[in-house]
PDB file of C-alpha atoms in Angstrom:
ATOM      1  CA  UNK A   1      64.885 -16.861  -1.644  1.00  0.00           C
ATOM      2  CA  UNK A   2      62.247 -19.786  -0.543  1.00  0.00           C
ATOM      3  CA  UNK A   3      58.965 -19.195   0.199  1.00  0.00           C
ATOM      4  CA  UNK A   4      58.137 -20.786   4.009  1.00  0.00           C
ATOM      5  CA  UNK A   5      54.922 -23.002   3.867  1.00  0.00           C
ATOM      6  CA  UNK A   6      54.590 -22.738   7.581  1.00  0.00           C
ATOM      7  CA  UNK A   7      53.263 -19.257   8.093  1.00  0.00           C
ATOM      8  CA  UNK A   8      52.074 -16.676   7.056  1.00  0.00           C
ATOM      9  CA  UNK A   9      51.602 -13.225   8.871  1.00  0.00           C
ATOM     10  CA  UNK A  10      49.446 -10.050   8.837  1.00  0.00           C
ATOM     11  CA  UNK A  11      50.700  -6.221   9.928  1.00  0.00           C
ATOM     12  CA  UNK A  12      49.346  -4.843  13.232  1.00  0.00           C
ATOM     13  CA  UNK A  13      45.826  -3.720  13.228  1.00  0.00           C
ATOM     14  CA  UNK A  14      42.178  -4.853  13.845  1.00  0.00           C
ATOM     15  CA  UNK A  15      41.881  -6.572  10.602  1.00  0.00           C
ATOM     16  CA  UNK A  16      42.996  -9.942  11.570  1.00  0.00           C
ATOM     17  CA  UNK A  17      41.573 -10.786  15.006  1.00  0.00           C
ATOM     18  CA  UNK A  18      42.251 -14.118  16.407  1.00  0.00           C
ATOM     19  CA  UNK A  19      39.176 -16.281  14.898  1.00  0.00           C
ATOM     20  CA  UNK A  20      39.790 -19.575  16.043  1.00  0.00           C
ATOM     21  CA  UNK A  21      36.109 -20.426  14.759  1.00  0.00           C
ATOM     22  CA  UNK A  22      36.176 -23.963  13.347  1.00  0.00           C
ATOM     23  CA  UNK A  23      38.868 -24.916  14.880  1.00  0.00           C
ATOM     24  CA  UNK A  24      41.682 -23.054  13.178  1.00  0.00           C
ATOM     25  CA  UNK A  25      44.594 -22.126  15.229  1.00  0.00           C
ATOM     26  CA  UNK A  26      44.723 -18.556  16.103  1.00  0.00           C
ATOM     27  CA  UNK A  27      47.562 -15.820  15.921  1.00  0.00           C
ATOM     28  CA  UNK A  28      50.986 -16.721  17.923  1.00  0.00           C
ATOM     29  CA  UNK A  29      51.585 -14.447  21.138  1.00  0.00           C
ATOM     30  CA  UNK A  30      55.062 -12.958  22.173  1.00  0.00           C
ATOM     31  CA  UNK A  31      55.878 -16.085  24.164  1.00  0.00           C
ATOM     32  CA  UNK A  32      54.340 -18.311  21.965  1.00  0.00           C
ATOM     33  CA  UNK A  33      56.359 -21.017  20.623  1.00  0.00           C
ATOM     34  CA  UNK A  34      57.713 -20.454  17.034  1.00  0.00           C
ATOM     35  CA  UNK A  35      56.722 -23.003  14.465  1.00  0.00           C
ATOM     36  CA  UNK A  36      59.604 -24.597  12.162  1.00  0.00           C
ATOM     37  CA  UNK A  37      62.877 -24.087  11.925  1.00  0.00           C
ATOM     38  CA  UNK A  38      62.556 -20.134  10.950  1.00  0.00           C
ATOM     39  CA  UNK A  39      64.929 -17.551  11.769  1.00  0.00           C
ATOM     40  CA  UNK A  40      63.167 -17.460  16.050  1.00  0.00           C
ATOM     41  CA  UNK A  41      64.884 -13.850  16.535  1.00  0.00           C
ATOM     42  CA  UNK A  42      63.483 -12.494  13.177  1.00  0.00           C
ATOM     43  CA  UNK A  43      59.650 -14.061  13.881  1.00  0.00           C
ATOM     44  CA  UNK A  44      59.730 -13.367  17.394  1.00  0.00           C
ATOM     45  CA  UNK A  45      60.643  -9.369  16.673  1.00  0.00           C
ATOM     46  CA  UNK A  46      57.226  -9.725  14.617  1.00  0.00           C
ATOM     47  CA  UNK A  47      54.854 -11.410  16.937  1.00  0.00           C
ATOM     48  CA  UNK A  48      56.714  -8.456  19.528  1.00  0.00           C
ATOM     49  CA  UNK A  49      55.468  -5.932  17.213  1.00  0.00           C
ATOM     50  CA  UNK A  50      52.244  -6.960  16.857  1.00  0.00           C
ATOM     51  CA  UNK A  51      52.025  -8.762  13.933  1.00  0.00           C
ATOM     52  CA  UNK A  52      49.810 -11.551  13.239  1.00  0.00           C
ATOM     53  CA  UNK A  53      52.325 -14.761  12.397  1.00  0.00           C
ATOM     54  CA  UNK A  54      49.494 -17.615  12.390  1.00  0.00           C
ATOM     55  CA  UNK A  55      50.022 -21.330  11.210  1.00  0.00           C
ATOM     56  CA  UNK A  56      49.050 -21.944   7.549  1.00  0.00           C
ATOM     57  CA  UNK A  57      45.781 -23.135   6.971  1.00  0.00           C
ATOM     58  CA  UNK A  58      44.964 -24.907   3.744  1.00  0.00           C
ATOM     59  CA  UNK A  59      42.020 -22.058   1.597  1.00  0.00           C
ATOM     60  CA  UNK A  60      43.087 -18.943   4.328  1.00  0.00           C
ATOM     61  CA  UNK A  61      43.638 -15.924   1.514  1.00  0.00           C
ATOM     62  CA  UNK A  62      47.205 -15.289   0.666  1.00  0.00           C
ATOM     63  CA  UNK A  63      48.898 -12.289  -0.269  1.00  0.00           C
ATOM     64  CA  UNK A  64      46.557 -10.656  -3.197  1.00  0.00           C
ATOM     65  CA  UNK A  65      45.385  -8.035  -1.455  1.00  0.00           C
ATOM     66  CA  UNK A  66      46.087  -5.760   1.630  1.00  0.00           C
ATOM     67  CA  UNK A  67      43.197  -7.911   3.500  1.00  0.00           C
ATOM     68  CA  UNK A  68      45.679 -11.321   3.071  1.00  0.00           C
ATOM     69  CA  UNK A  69      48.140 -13.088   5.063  1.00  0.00           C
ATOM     70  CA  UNK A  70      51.300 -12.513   4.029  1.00  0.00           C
ATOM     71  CA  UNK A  71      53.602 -15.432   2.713  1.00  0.00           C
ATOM     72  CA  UNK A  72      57.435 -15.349   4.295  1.00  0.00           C
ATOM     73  CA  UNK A  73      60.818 -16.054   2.464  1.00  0.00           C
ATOM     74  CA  UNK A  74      64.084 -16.869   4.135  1.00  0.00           C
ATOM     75  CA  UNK A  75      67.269 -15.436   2.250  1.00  0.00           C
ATOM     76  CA  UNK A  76      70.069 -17.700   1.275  1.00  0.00           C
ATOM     77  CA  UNK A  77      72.194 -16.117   4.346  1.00  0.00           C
ATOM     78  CA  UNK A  78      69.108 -17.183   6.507  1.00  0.00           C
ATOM     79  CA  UNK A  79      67.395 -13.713   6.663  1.00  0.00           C
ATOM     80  CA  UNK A  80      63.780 -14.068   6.970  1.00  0.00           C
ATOM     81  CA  UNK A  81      61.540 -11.550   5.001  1.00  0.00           C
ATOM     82  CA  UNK A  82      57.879 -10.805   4.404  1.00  0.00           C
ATOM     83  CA  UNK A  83      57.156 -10.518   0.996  1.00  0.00           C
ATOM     84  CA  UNK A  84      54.350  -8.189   0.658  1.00  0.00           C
ATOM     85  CA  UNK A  85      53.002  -9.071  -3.202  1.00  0.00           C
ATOM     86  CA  UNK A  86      54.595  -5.795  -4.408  1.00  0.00           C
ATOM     87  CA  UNK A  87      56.912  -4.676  -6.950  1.00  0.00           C
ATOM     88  CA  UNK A  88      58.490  -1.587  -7.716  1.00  0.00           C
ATOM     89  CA  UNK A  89      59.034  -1.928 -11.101  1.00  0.00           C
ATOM     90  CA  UNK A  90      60.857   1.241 -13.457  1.00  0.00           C
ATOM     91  CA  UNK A  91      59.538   0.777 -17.147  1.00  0.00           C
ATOM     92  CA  UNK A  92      61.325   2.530 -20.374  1.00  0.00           C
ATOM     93  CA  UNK A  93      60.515   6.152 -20.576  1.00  0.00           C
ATOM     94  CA  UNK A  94      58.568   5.864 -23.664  1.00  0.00           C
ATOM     95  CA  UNK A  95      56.103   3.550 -22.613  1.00  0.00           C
ATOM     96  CA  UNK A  96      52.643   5.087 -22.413  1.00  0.00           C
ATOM     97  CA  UNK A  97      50.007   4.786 -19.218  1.00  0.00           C
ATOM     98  CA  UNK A  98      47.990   2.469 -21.425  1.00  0.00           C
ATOM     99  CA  UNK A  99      51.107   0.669 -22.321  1.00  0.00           C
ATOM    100  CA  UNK A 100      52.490   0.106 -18.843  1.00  0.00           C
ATOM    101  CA  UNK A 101      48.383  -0.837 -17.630  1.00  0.00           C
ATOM    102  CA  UNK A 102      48.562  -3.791 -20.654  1.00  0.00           C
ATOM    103  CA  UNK A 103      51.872  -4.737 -19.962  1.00  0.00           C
ATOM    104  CA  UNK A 104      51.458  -5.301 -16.481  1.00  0.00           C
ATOM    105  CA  UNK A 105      47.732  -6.784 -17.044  1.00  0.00           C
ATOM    106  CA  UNK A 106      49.747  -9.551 -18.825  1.00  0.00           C
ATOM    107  CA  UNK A 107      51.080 -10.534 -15.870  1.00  0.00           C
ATOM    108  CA  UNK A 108      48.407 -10.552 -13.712  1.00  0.00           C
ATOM    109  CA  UNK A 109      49.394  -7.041 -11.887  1.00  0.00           C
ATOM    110  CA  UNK A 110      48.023  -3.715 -11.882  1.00  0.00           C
ATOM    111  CA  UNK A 111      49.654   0.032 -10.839  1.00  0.00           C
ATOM    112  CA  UNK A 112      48.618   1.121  -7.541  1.00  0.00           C
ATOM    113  CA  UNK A 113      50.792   4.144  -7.207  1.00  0.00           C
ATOM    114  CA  UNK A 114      53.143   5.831  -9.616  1.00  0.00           C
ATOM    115  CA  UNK A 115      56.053   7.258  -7.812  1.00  0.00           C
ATOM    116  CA  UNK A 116      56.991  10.068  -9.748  1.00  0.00           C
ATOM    117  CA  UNK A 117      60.182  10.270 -10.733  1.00  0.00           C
ATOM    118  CA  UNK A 118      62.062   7.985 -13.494  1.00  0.00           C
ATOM    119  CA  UNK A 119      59.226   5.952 -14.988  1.00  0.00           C
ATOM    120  CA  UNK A 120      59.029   4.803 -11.183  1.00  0.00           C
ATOM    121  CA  UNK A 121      55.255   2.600 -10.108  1.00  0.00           C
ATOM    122  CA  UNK A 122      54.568   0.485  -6.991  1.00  0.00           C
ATOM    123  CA  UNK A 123      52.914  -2.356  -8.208  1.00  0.00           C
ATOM    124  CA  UNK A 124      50.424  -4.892  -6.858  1.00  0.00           C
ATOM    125  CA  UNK A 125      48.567  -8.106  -7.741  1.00  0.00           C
ATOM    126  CA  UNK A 126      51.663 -10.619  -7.548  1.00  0.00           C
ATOM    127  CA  UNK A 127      51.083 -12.065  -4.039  1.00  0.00           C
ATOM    128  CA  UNK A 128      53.160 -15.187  -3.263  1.00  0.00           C
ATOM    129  CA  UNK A 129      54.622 -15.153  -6.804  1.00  0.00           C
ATOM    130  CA  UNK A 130      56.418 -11.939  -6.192  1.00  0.00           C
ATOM    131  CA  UNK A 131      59.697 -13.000  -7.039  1.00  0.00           C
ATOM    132  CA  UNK A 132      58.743 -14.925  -9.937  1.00  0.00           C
ATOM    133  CA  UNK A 133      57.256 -11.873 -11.522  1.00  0.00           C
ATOM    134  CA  UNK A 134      59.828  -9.570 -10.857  1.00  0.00           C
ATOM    135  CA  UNK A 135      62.089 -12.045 -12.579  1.00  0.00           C
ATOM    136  CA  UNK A 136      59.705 -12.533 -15.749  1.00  0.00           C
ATOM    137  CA  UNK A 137      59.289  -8.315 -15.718  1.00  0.00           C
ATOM    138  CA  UNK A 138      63.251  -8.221 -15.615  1.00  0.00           C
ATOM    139  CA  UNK A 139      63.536 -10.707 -18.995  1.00  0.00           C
ATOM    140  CA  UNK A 140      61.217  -8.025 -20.664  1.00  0.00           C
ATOM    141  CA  UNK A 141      63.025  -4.918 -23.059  1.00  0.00           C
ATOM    142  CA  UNK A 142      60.505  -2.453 -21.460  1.00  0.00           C
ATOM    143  CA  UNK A 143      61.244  -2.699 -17.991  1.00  0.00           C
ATOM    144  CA  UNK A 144      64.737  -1.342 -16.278  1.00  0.00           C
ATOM    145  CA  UNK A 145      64.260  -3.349 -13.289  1.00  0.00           C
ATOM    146  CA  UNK A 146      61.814  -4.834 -11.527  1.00  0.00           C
ATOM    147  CA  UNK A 147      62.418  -5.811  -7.238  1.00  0.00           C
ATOM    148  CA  UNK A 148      60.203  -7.499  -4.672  1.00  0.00           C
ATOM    149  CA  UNK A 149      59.264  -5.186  -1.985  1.00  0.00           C
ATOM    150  CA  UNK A 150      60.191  -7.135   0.842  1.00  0.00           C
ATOM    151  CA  UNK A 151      60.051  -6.504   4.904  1.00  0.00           C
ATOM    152  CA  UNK A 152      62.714  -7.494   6.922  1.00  0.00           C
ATOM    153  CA  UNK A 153      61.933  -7.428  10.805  1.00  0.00           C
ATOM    154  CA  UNK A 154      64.805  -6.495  12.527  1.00  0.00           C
ATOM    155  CA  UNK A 155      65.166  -7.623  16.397  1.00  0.00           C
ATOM    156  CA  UNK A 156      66.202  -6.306  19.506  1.00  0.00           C
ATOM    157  CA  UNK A 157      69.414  -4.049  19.104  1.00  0.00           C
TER     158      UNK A 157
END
């Protein structure tokens, strides 16, 4: 997976209104025409659903909290995904709270839900570096797995 440096994109809702204020370019509009050479079914089906997709601007924040943009990824078979700056990470059994809160603190992340079966935890705080973290969390002895959680929009069937 790449990360795309042309866009980033917000779910639907009134957070991210289209503030054009000092001359930044507001969100696209179904219709709009699609910047790059992206995936145009798989970023149209989000600007359809009412995401925001708007043009990068340089300082805009970026995917370390649920107030950001989100950063997108195309697959190596094309796909194109959102890649929300969470993980869902399993950890060995053994591992205490405070263990799994310093471990992840390490990396720059922090729980924000355990899912309650298996050693199971959503976890936030890697933003545009998701993949990179879930691949330095995988090289670790206390971790089963760690994955990306990833959107994939899905057009028009």
């Amino acid at each position: 997976m790449e990360i795309v440096n042309d866009v980033h994109v917000s779910p639907p809702g009134p957070a991210h209104s289209a503030d054009t204020s000092g001359g930044a370019p507001g969100p696209l509009t179904p219709g709009s025409p699609l910047p790059g050479n992206l995936p145009a079914g798989s970023l149209q089906s989000l600007v359809d659903s009412g995401w925001a997709v708007v043009p990068h601007v340089a300082g805009a924040p970026q995917g370390r909290d649920e107030d950001a943009f989100l950063p997108l990824a195309t697959g190596e078979h094309g796909g194109l995904f959102v890649v929300t700056g969470a993980l869902t990470v399993q950890f060995d059994a053994h591992l205490s709270e405070d263990d799994i809160a310093r471990l992840l603190a390490d990396h720059g992340l922090h729980v924000r839900r355990k899912l309650g079966f298996g050693g199971l935890y959503l976890v936030s705080g890697a933003g545009d570096q998701a993949l990179a973290k879930a691949m330095d969390l995988n090289g670790l002895d206390q971790v089963s797995f760690a994955e990306p959680v990833l959107v994939e929009p899905l057009g028009a069937r």
